[in-house]
CSV table of C-alpha atoms in Angstrom, one decimal:
chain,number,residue,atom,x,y,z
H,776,UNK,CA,-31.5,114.8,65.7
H,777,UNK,CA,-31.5,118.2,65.2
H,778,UNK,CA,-29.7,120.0,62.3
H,779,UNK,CA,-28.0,123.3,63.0
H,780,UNK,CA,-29.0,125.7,60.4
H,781,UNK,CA,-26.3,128.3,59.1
H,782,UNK,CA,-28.1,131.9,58.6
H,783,UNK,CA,-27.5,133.3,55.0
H,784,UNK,CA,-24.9,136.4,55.2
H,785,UNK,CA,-28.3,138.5,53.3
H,786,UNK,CA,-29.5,138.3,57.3
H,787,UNK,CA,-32.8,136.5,56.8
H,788,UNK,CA,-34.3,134.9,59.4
H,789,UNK,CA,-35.2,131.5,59.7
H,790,UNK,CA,-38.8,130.7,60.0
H,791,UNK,CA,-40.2,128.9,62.6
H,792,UNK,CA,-41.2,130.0,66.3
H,793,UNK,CA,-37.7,132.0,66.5
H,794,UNK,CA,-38.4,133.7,63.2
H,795,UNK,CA,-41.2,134.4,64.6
H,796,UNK,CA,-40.6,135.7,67.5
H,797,UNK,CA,-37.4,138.1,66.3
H,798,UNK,CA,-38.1,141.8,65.8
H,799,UNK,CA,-36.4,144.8,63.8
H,800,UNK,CA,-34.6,145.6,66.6
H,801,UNK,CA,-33.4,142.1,67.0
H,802,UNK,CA,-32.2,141.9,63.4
H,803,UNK,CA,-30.3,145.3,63.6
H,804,UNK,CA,-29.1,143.9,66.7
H,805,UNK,CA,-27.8,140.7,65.0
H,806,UNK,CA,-26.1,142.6,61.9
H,807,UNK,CA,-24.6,144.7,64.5
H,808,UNK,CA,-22.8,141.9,65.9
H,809,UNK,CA,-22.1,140.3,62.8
H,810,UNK,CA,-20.3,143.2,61.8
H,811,UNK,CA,-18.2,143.3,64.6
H,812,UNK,CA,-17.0,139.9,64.0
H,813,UNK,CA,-19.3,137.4,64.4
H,814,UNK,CA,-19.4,133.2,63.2
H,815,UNK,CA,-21.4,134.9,60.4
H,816,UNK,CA,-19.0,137.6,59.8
H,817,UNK,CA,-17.6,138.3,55.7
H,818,UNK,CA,-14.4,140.0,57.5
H,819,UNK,CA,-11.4,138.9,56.9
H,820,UNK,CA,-10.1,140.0,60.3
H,821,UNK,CA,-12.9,137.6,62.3
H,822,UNK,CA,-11.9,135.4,64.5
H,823,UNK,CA,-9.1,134.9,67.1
H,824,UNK,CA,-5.8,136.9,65.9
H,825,UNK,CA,-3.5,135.3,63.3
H,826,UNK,CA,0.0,134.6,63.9
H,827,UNK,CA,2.4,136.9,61.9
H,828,UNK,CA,3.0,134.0,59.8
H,829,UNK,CA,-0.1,132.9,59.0
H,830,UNK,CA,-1.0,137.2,58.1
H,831,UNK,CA,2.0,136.9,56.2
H,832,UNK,CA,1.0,134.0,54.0
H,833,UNK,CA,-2.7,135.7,53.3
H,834,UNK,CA,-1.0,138.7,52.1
H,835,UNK,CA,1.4,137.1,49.5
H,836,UNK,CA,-1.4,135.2,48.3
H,837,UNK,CA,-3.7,138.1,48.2
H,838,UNK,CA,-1.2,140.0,46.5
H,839,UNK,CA,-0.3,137.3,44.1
H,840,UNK,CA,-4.0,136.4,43.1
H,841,UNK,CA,-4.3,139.9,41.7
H,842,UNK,CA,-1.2,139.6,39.5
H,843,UNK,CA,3.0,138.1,40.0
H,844,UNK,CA,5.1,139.9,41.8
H,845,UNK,CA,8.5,140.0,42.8
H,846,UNK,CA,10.2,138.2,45.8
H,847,UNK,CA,11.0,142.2,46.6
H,848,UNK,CA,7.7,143.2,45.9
H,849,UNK,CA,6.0,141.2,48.3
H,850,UNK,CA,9.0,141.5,50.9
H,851,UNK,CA,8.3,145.4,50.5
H,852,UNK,CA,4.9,144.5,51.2
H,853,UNK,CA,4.9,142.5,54.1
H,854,UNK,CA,7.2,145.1,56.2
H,855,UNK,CA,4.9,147.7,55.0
H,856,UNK,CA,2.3,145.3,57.3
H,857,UNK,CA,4.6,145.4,59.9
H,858,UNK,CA,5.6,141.8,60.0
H,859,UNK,CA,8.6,140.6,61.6
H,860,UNK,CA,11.6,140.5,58.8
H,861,UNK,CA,12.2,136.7,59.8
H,862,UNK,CA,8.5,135.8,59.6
H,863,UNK,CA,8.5,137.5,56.1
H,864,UNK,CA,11.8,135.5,54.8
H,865,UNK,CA,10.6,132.2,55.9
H,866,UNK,CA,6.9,132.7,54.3
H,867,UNK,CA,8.8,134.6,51.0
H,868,UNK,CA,11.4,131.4,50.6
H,869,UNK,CA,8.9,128.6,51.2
H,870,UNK,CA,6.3,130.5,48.5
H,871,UNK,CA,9.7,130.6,46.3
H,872,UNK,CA,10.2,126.8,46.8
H,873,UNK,CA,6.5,125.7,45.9
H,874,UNK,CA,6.8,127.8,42.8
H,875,UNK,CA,4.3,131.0,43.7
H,876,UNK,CA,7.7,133.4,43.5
H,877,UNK,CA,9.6,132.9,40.6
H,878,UNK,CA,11.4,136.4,39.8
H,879,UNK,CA,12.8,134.5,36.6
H,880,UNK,CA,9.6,133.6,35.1
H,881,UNK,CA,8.1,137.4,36.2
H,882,UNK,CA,10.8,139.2,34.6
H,883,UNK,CA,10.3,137.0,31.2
H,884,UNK,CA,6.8,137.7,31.0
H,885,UNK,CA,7.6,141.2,31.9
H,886,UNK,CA,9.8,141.6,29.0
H,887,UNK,CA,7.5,140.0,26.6
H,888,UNK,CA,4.3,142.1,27.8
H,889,UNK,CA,5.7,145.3,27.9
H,890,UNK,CA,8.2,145.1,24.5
H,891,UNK,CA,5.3,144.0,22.3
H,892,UNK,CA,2.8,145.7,24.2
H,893,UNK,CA,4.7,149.4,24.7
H,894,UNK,CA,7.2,149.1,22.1
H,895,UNK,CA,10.2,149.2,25.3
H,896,UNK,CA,13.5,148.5,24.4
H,897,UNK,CA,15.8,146.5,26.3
H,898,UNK,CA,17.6,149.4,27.7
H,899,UNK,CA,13.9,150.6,29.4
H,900,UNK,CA,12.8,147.2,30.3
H,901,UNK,CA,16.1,146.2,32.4
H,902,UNK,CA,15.0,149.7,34.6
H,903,UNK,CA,11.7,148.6,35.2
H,904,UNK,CA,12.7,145.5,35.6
H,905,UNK,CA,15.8,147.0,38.2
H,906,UNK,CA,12.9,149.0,40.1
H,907,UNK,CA,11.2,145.8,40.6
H,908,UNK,CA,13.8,144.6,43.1
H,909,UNK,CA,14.9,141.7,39.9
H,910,UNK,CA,18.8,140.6,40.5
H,911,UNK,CA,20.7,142.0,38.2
H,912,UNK,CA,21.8,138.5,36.4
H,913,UNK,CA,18.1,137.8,35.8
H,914,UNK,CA,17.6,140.7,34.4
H,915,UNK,CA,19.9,139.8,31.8
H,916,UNK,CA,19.0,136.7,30.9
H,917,UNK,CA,15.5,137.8,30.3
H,918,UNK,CA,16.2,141.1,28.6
H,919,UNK,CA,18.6,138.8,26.1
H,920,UNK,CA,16.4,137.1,24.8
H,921,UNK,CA,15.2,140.2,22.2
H,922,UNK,CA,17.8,140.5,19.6
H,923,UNK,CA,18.7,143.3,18.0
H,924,UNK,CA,16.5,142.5,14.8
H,925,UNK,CA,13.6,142.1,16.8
H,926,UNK,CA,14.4,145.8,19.0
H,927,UNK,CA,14.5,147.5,15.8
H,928,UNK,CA,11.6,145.7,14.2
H,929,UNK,CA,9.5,147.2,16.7
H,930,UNK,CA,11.2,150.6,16.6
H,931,UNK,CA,10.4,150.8,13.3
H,932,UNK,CA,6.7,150.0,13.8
H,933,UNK,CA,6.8,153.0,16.6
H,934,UNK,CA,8.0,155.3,13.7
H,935,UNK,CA,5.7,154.1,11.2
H,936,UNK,CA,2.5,154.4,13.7
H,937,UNK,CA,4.1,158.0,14.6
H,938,UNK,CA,4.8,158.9,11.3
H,939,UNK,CA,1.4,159.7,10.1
H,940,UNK,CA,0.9,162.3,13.0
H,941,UNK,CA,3.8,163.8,12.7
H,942,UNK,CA,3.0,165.1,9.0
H,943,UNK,CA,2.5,169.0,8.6
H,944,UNK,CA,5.6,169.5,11.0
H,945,UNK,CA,8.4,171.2,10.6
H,946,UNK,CA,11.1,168.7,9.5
H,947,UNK,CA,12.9,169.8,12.2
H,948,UNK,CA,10.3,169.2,14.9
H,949,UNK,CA,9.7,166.1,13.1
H,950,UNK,CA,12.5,164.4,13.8
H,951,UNK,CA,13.3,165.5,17.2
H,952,UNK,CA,9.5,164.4,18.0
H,953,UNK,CA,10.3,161.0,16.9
H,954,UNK,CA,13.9,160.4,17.8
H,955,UNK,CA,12.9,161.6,21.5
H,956,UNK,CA,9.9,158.9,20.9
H,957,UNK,CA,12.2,156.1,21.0
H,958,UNK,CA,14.7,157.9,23.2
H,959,UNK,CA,11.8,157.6,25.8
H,960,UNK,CA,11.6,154.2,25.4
H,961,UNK,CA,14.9,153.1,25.9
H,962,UNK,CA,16.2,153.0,22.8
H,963,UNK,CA,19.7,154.0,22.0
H,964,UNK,CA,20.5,157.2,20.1
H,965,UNK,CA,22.3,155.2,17.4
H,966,UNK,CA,19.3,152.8,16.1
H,967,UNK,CA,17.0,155.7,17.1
H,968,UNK,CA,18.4,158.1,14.5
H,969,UNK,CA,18.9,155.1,11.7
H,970,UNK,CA,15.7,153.9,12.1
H,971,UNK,CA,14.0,157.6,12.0
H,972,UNK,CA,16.4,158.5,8.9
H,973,UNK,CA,15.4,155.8,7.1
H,974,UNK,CA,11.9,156.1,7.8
H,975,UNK,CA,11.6,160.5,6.7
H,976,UNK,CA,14.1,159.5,3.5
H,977,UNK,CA,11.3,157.0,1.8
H,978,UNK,CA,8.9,159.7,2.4
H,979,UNK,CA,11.0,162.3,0.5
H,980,UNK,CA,12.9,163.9,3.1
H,981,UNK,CA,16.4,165.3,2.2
H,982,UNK,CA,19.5,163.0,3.3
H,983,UNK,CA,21.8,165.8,3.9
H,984,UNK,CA,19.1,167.4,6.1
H,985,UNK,CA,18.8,164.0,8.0
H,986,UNK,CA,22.9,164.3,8.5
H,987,UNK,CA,22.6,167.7,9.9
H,988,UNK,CA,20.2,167.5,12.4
H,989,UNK,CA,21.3,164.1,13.6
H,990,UNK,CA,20.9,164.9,17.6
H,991,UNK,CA,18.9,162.9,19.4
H,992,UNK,CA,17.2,164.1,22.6
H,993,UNK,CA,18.2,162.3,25.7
């Protein structure tokens, strides 16, 4: 019985009399129709056409293997493609049922990532999180779960790190640079301005001067 040999995708030959027998132009001629969507084809696109649900499927999981996403995400996504809006909620609600969507567990490790590794408050993660297409209860629930100890914590270690580059300023231009700091990160102008007071008074800076020039920038 003969065995049918599969051709590596480098585009060797195989030897024998056809190996043989096969010239340049019958290699180029080969690649060539490889590469327009032949059995020995790398294309994604080989083959006869998929069904929009089966396209739909291969793009959620090509989009996922990269990195999670939300069910919005991946909704955008698929009408982007130009698959039909049923097709896309079926595929997006079956991938949510087996566990590959899970806005819930997306919007925790969002929080988590981007709090300890950006130094965001909660205020700045819930409009990430909001742009994100995340419901709004969701949202919530995952941006609860950093206290107010913990947001400014972390505040503080965004002043302390800023601090040292800061010195040679102005004090005015000090504090504006680093109550505008947190500002940009979602933190509110109240723990913003304690947290920077506190910070210039134990290196030497004047109370009353703190007091004065107490305005945060938005």
């Amino acid at each position: 019985m003969t065995r049918r040999t599969e051709w590596p995708d480098s585009g060797d030959p195989p030897g024998g009399a056809a190996g043989d027998a096969e010239t340049r132009s019958g290699r180029r001629g080969r690649r060539g129709r490889e590469d327009s969507g032949g059995p020995s084809s790398s294309r994604a696109e080989s083959g006869p056409p998929r069904t929009p649900e089966e396209q739909a499927r291969a793009i959620c999981l090509r989009l996922l293997t990269g990195s999670p996403r939300t069910r919005k995400q991946l909704g955008d996504a698929l009408h982007q493609r130009g698959i039909p809006e049923d097709v896309a909620e079926e595929v997006l609600s079956r991938f949510e049922d087996v566990g590959l969507i899970d806005d819930a567990a997306f919007a925790d490790a969002w929080v988590d990532s981007r709090h300890h590794g950006r130094g965001l408050a909660r205020r700045a993660l819930a409009r990430e999180l909001r742009t994100k297409g995340v419901d709004s209860t969701v949202i919530e629930e995952a941006v609860g779960r950093l206290d107010s100890e913990q947001e400014e914590s972390t505040a503080r270690e965004l002043v302390d790190r800023k601090l040292r580059a800061t010195r040679g300023l102005d004090r005015e231009k000090r504090l504006r640079r680093l109550a505008g700091m947190l500002a940009r990160k979602g933190y509110g102008e109240g723990l913003a301005f304690r947290v920077v007071k506190q910070a210039l008074e134990e290196e030497g800076e004047d109370p009353d001067f703190l007091e004065e020039h107490g305005l945060l920038e938005g």
